[in-house]
Coordinates of C-alpha atoms and ligand atoms in Angstrom, one line a residue:
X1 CA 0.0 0.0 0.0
X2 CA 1.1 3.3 -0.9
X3 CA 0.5 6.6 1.3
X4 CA -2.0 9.6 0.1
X5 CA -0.6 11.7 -2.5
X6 CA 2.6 12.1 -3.9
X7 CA 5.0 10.4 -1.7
X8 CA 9.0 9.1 -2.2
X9 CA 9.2 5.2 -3.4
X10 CA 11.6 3.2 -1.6
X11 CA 14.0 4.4 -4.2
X12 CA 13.3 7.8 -3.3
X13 CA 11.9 8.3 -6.1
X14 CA 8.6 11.1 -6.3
X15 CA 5.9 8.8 -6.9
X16 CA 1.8 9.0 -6.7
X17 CA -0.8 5.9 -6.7
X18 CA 2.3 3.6 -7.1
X19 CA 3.5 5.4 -10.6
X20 CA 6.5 6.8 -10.4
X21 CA 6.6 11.1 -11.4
X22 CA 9.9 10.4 -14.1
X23 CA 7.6 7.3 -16.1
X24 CA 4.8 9.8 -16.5
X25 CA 6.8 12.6 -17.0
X26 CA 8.7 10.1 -20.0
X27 CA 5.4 9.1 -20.8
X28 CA 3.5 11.8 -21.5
X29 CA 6.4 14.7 -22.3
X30 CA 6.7 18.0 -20.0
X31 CA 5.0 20.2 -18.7
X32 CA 2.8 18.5 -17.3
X33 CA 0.6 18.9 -15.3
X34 CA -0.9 15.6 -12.6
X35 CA -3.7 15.1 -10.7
X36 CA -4.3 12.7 -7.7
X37 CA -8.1 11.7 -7.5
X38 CA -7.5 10.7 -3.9
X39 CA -6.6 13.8 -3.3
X40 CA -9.4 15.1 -4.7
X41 CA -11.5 13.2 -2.4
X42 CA -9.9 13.4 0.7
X43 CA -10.4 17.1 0.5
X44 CA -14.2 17.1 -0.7
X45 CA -14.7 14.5 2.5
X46 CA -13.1 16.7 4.5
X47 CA -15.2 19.8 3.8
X48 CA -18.0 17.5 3.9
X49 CA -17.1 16.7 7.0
X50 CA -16.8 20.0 8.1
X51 CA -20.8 20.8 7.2
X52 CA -22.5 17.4 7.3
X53 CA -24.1 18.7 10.7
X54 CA -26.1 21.2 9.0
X55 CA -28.3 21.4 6.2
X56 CA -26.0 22.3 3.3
X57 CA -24.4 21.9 -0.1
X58 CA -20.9 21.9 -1.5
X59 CA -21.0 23.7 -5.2
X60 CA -17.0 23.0 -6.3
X61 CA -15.9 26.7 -7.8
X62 CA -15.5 25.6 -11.0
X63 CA -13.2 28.5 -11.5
X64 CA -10.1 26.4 -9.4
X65 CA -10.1 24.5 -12.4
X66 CA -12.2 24.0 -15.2
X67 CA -11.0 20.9 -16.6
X68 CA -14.4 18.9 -17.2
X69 CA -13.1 15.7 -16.0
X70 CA -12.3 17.7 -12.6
X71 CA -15.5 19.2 -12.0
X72 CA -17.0 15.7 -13.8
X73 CA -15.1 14.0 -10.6
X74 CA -16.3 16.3 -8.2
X75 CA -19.9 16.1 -9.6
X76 CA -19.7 12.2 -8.7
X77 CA -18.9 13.0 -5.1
X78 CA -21.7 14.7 -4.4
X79 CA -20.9 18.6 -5.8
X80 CA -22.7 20.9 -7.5
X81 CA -20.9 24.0 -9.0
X82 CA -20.4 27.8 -9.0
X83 CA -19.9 29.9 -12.0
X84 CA -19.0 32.5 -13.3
X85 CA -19.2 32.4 -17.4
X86 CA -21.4 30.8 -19.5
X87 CA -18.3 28.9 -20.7
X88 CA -17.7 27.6 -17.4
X89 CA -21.3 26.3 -16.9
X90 CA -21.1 24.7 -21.0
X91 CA -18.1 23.0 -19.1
X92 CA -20.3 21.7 -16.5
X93 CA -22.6 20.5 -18.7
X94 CA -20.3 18.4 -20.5
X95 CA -19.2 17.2 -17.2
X96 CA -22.8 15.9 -16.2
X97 CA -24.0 18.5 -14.0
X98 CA -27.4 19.1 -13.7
X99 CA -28.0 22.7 -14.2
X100 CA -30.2 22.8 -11.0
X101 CA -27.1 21.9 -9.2
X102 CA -25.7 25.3 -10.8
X103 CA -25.2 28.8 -8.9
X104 CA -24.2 31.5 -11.0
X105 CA -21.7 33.8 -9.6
X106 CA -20.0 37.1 -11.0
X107 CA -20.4 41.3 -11.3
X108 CA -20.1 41.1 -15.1
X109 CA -22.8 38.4 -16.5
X110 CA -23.7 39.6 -19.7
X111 CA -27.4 39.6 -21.9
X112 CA -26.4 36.3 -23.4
X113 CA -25.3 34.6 -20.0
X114 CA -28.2 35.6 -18.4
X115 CA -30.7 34.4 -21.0
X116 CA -28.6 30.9 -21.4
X117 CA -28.8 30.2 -17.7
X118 CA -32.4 31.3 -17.5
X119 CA -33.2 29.1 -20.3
X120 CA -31.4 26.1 -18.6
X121 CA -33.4 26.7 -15.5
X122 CA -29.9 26.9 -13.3
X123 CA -30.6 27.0 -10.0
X124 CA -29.6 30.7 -8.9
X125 CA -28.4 34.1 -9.9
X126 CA -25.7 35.4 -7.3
X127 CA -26.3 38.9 -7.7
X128 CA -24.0 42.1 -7.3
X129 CA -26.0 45.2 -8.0
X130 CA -29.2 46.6 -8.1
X131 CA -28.2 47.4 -11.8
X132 CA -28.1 43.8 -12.6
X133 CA -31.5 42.5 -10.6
X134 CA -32.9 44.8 -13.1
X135 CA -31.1 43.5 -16.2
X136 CA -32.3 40.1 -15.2
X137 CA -35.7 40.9 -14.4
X138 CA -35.6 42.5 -18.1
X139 CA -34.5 39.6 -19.8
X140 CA -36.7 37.0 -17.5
X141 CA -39.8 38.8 -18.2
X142 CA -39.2 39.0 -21.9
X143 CA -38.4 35.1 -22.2
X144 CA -40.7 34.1 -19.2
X145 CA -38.4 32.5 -17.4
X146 CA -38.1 32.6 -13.3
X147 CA -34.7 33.8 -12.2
X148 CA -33.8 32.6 -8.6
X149 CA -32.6 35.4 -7.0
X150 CA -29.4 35.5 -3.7
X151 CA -27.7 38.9 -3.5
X152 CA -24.3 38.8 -2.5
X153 CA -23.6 41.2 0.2
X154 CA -20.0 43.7 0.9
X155 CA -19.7 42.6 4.4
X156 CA -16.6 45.5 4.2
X157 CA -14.4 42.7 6.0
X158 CA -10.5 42.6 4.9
X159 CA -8.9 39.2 5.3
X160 CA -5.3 38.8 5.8
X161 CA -4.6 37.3 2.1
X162 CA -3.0 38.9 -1.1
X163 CA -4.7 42.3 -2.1
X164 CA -5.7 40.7 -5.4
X165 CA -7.7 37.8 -4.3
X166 CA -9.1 40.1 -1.1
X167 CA -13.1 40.7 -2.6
X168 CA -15.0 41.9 0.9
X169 CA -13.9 45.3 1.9
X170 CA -16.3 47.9 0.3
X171 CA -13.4 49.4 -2.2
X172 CA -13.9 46.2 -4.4
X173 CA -16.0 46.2 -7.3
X174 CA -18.0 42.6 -5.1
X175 CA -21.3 42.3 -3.7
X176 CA -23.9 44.9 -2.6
X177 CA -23.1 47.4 0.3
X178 CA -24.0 46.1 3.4
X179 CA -26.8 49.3 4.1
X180 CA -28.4 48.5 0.7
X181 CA -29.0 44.9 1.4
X182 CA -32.3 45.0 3.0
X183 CA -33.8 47.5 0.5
X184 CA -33.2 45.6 -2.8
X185 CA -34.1 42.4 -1.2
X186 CA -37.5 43.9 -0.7
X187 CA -37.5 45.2 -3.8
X188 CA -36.9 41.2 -5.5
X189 CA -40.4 40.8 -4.1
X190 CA -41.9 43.2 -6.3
X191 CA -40.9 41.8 -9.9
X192 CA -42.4 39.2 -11.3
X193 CA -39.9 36.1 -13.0
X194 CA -37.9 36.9 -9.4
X195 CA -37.8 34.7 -6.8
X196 CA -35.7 35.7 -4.0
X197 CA -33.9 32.9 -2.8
X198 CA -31.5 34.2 0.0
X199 CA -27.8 36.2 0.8
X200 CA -24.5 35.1 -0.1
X201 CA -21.4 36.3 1.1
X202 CA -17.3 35.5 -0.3
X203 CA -14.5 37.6 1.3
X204 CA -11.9 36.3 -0.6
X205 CA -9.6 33.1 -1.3
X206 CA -6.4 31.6 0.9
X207 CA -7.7 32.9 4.3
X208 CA -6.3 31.1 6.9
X209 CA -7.4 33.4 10.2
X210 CA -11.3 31.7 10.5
X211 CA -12.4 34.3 12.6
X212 CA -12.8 36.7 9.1
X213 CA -15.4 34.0 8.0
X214 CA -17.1 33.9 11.7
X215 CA -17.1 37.6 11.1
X216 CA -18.5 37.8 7.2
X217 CA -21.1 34.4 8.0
X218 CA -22.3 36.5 11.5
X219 CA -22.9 40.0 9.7
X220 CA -24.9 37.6 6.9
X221 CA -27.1 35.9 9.5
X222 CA -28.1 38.5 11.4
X223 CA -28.8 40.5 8.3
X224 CA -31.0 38.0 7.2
X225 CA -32.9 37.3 10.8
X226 CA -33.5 40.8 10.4
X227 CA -34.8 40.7 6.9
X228 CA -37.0 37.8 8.3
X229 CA -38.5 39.7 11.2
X230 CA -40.0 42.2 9.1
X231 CA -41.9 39.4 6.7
X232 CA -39.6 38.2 4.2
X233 CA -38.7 34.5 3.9
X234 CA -34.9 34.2 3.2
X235 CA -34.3 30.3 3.1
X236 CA -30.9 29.8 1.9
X237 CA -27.9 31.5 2.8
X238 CA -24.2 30.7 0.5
X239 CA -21.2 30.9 2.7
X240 CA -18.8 31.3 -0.7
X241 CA -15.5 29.6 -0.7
X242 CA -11.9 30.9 0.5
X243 CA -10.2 28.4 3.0
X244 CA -6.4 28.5 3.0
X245 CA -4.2 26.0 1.5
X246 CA -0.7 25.4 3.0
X247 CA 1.6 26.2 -0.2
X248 CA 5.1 26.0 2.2
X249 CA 4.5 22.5 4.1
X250 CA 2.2 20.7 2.4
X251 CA 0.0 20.2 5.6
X252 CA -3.9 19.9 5.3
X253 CA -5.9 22.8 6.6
X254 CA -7.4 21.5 9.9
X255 CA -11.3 22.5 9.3
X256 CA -12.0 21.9 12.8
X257 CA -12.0 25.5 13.7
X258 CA -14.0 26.0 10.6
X259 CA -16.9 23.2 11.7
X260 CA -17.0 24.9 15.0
X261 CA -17.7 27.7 13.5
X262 CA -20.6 26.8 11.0
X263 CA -21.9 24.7 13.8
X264 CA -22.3 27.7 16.5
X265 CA -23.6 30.0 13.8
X266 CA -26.5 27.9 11.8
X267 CA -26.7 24.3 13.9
X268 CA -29.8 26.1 15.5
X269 CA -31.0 28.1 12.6
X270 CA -33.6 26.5 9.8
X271 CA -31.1 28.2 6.7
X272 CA -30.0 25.3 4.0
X273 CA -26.1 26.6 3.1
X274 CA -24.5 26.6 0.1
X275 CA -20.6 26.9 -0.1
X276 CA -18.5 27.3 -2.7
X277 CA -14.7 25.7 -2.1
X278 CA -12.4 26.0 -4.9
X279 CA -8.9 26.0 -3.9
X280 CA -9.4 24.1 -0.9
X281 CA -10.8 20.9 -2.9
X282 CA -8.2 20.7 -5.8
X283 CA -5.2 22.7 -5.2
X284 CA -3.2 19.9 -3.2
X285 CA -4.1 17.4 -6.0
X286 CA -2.3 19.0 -8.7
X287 CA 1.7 19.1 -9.6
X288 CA 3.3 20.6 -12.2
X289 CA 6.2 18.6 -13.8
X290 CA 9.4 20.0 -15.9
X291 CA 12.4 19.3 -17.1
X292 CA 15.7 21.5 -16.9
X293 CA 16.4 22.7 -20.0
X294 CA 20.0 23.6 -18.2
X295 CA 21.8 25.2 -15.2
X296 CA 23.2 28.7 -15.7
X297 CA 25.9 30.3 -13.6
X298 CA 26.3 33.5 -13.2
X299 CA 28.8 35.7 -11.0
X300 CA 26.1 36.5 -8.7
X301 CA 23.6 33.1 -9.2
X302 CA 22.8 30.1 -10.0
X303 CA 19.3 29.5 -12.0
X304 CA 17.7 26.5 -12.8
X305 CA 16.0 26.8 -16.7
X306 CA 13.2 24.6 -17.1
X307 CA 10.7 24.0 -19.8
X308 CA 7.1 25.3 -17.8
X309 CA 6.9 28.8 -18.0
X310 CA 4.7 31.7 -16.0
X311 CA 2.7 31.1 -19.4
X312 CA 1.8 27.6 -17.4
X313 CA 1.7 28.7 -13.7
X314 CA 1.4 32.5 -13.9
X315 CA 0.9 32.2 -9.4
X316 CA 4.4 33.3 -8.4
X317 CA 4.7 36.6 -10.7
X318 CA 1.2 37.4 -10.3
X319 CA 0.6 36.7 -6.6
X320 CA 4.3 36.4 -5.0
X321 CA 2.8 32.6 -4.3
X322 CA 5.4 30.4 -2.8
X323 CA 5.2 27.1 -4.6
X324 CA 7.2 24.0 -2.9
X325 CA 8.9 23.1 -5.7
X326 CA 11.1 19.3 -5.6
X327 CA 13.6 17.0 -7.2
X328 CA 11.6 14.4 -9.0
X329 CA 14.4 12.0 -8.7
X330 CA 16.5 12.4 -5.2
X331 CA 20.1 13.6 -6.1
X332 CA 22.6 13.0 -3.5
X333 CA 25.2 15.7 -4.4
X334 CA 24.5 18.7 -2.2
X335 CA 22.3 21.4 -2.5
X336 CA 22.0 24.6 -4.4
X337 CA 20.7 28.2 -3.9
X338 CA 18.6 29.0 -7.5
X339 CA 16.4 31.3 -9.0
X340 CA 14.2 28.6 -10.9
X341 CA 13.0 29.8 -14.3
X342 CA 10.8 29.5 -17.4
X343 CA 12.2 30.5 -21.3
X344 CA 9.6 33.2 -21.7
X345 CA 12.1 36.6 -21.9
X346 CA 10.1 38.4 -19.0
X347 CA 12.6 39.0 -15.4
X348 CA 8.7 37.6 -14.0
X349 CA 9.0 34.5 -15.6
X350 CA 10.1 32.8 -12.8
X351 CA 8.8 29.7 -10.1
X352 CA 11.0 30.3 -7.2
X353 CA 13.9 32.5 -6.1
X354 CA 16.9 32.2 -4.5
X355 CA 15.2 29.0 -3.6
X356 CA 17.2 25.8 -2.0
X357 CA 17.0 22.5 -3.7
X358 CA 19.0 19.5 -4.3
X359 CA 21.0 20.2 -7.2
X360 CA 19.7 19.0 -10.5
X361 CA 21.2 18.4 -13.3
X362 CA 19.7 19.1 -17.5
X363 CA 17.3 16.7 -18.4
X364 CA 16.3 15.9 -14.7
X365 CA 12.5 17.0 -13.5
X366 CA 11.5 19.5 -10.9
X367 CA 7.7 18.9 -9.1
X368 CA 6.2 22.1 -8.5
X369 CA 4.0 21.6 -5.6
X370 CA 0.2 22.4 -5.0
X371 CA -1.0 23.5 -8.5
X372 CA -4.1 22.2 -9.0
X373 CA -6.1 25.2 -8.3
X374 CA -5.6 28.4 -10.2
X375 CA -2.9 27.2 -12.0
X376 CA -3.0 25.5 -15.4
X377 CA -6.7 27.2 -15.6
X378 CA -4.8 30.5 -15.6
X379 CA -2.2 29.5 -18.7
X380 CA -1.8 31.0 -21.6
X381 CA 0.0 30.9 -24.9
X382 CA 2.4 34.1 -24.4
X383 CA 5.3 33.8 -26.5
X384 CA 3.9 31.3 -28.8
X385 CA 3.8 28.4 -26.2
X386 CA 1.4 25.4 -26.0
X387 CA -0.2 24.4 -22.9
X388 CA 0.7 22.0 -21.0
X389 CA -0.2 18.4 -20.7
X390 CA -2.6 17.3 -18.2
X391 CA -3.6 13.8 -16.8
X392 CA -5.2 12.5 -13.9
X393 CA -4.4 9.4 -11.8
X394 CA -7.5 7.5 -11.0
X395 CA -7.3 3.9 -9.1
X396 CA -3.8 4.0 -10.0
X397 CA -4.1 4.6 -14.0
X398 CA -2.9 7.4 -15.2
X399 CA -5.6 9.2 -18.2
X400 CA -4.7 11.8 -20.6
X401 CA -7.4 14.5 -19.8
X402 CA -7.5 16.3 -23.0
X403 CA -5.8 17.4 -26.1
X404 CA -3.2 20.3 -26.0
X405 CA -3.2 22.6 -29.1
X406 CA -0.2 22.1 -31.1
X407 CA 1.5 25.3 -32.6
X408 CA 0.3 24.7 -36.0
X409 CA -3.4 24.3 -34.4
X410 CA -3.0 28.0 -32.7
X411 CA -1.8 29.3 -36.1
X412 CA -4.4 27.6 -38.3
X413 CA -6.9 29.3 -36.2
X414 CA -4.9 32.8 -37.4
X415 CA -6.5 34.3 -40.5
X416 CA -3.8 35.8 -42.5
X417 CA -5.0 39.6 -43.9
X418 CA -4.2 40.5 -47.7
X419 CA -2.3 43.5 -47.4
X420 CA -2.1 44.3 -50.9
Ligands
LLP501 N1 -16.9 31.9 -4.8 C1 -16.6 33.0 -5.4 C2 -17.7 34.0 -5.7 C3 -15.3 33.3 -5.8 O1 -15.0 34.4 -6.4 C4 -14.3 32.4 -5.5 C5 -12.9 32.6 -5.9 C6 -14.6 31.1 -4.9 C7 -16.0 30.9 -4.5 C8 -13.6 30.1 -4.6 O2 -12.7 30.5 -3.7 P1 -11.6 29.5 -3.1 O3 -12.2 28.4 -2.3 O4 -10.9 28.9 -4.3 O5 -10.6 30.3 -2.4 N2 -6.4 33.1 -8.9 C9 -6.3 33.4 -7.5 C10 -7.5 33.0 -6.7 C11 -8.8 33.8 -7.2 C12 -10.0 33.4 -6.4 C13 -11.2 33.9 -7.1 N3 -12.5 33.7 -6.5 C14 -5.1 32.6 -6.9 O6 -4.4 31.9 -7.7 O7 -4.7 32.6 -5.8

């Protein structure tokens, strides 16, 4: 028997499910990226476990990572999904989930979202502004359709996470002020093809400090006792998504605080939750795997040159993320102090620096740690680069998940204008 996750062989070897990292890697070419199903559900049991004691639903933010056999593997477990484009729920479709199981998040949904999602009878519209209740009651009375209606409310709460990812203090373009909650929620009740469904609230994503959601999950339930006491039903309240992952030592997030939590707040209350976990559920799954192109010296450093680029895990750059990054194969000659990089001629384009690790030699492969949420989602094809692979390790198989793009693909999609 093997241990959870990706683990060292007896010949020290980076292994996962009993396959060894460098076959795959040899296999399948690099980058690529892996992802370990029993990861995948150990995480979704442990949030499960986390709310099983109150009436509630876990709708996997389909955002983490869109690949449909993810979301198709989440949906089997028991999730449902939140969205936030019309390509993301076509992807859930194709995954097998019902669109009932659907919430639709977002500030920018657009005519033709709406009217595909109303048409599809999803089951709610996670709303932002009183400018867009009205641009869905537009379009819902004109096709007939009934839009389920939560509003997502600005709590104005700042969680200690990166700037970027931060969405509840009242600066960011998220969710309805707090003092305009109750108004607009009476208001749903006056438009026909609106059913109002509840409040929602998401503060952000990698927040470790609970007490910000005991905070944000409070402010919503008093809110919506409040909103109760003066006649309105408000059945369902959606807790969003945001718990930490631990990028540095690979430890799982102890959601014991978090259970305490949900169970103080709502184990006495008649709400049915909703939450939407992203990062939480997929993140750990997922490595990235490349190969070293070759070592450069300098007179000041040492960096590593390997073959994924910020075009394949844009994290570090974009977020400072810290990424545990390790030798596929265990190298007994010492360590070195490196700046590990991509090819793409940006100073960004880098994983890791000044950054420890057994030295490695060309043609070797580095494991970059914890990227199976936000990462190979965010790729692009800057400087004329292909995506990477991606396959999934299921019952100890490995499966190709899709199709990458070759170059000549990306350029026969390129119309070439006459000039002349
Ligand atoms: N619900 C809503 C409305 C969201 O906006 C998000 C994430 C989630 C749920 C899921 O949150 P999670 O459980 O994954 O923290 N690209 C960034 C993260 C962006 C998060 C966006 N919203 C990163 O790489 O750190």
């Amino acid at each position: 028997m093997h241990c959870l996750g990706y683990y060292r062989d007896t010949t020290g070897e980076l292994s996962v499910q009993g396959i060894k990292i460098s076959y795959l890697a040899k296999k399948y070419g690099t980058p690529l990226y892996i992802y370990d199903s029993e990861i995948m559900k150990d995480r979704y049991h442990a949030f499960l476990n986390a709310i099983k004691e109150v009436k509630g639903n876990i709708h996997y933010a389909v955002k983490a990572n869109d690949s449909i056999n993810i979301i198709k593997y989440f949906s089997k477990l028991g999730c449902g999904a939140d969205i936030v484009s019309i390509g993301e729920f076509e992807k859930c479709i194709a995954a097998g989930i019902a669109p009932e199981k659907i919430i639709f998040s977002g500030v920018g949904k657009d005519k033709n979202e709406i009217e595909t999602a109303l048409e599809n009878n999803i089951l709610q519209f996670n709303i932002e502004s009183q400018e867009e209740l009205y641009d869905i009651h537009y379009i819902a009375s004109k096709i007939k359709k009934n839009a389920n209606i939560c509003l997502r409310v600005n709590p104005d709460i700042a969680p200690d996470t990166h700037k970027k990812i931060s969405t509840g203090e009242k600066e960011t373009k998220f969710g309805i002020d707090f003092e305009n909650v109750k108004a607009i929620y009476e208001k749903l009740h006056q438009l026909d093809f609106i059913t109002p469904v509840g409040l929602g609230v998401h503060i952000g994503s990698q927040i470790f400090d609970f007490n910000f959601f005991y905070k944000a999950y409070l402010n919503l339930r008093n809110l919506a006792d409040e909103i109760k006491k003066v006649g309105f039903s408000v059945p369902t309240l959606d807790l969003g998504g945001g718990i930490g992952v631990d990028y540095k030592n690979d430890t799982k997030t102890d959601l014991t605080n978090y259970k305490n939590i949900i169970l103080e707040l709502f184990s006495e209350s008649n709400f049915k939750l909703s939450f939407e976990p992203g990062r939480s559920l997929i993140a750990e799954a997922g490595i990235l795997v490349t190969k070293v192109i070759r070592n450069k010296k300098t007179k000041d450093k040492n960096f590593v040159i390997v073959d994924a680029a910020m075009n394949n895990l844009i994290r570090p750059t974009l977020y400072d993320a810290f990424h545990k990054i390790e030798n596929v194969q265990t190298n007994k000659t010492g360590e070195i102090v490196a700046d590990i990089v991509g090819p793409i001629c940006e100073t960004g384009d880098y994983f890791a620096l000044d950054r420890t690790i057994n030295h490695i030699n060309k043609n070797q492969y580095l494991a970059i740690k914890t990227t199976g949420a936000y990462s190979s989602v965010m790729s692009s094809n800057y400087n004329a680069r292909t995506d990477a692979i991606e396959i999934m390790i299921v019952n100890g198989q490995d499966h190709k998940m899709k199709e990458v793009d070759t170059i000549k693909d990306i350029i026969s999609k390129e119309t070439l204008i006459d000039f002349d």
